[in-house]
Coordinates of C-alpha atoms in Angstrom, one line a residue:
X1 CA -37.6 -86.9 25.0
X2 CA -34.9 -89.1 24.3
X3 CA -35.0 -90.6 20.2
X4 CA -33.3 -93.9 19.2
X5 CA -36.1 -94.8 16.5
X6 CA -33.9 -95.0 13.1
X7 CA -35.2 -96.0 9.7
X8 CA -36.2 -99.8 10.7
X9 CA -37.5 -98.9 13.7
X10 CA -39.8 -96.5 11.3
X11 CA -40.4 -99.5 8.9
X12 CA -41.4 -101.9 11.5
X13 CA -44.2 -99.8 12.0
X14 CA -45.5 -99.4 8.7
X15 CA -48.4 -102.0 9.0
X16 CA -50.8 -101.2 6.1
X17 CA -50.7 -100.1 2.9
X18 CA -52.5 -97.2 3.2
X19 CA -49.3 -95.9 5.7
X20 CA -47.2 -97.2 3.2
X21 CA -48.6 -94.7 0.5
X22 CA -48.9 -92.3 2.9
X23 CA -45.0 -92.5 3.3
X24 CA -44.1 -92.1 -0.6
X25 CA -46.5 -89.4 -0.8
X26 CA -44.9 -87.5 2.0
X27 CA -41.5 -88.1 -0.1
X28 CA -42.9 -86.9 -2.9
X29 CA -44.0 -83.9 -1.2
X30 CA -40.4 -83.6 0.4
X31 CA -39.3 -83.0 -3.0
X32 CA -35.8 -84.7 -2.0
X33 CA -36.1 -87.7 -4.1
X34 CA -36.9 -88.2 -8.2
X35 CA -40.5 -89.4 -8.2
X36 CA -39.4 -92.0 -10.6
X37 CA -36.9 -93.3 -8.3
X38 CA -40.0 -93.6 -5.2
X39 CA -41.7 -96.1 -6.9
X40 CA -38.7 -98.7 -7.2
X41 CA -37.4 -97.8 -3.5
X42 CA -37.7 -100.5 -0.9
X43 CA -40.1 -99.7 2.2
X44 CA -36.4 -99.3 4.4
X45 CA -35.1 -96.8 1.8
X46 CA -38.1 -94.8 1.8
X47 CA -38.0 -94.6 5.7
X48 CA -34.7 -93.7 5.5
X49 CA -35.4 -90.9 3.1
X50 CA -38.0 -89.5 5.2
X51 CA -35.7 -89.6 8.4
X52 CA -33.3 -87.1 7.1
X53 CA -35.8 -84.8 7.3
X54 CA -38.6 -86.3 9.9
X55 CA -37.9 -87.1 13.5
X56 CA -40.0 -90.5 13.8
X57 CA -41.6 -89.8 17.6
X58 CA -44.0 -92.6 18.2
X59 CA -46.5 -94.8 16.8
X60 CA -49.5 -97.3 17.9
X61 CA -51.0 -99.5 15.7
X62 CA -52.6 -97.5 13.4
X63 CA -50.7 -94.0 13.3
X64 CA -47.4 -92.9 13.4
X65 CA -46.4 -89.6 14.3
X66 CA -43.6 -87.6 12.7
X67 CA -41.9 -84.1 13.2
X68 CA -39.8 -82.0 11.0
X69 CA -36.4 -81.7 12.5
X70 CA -36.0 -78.0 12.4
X71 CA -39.6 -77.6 14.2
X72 CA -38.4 -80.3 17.0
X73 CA -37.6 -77.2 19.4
X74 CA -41.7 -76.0 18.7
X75 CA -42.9 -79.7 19.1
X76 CA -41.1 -80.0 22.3
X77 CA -42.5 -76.8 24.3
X78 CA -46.1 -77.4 23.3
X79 CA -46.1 -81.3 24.0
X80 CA -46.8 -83.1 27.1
X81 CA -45.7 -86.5 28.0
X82 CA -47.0 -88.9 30.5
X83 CA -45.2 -91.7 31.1
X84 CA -44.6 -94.4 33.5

């Protein structure tokens, strides 16, 4: 499960608002960031925020699915992949 996806790659998925908010939530609930400072960051800095801790896995149109980096290993052995 090879991961290039950095914090545009992240941002070029965020297609609605609603992800959007989702996003600064999850940074506020991260508790890494001032929540003052959330609300002026640019949609790239908040990705890039997020990153540090998330591993940005993959995304359709409507969801995009993150995993914590220290339960990668966990992720891995329970997830399946089919691809072409």
């Amino acid at each position: 499960m090879t991961n290039l996806y950095d914090a545009r790659d992240l941002a070029d998925k965020i297609n609605y608002r609603g992800q959007e908010r989702a996003a600064r939530n999850l940074l506020v609930k991260m508790n890494t960031v001032p929540v003052e400072k959330i609300a002026t960051m640019t949609e790239l800095d908040v990705c890039e925020a997020i990153l540090e801790k998330y591993k940005f896995i993959i995304s359709d149109s409507e969801n995009i699915l993150l995993v914590e980096k220290d339960k990668l290993q966990d992720f891995k052995k329970i997830a399946v992949w089919l691809s072409r």
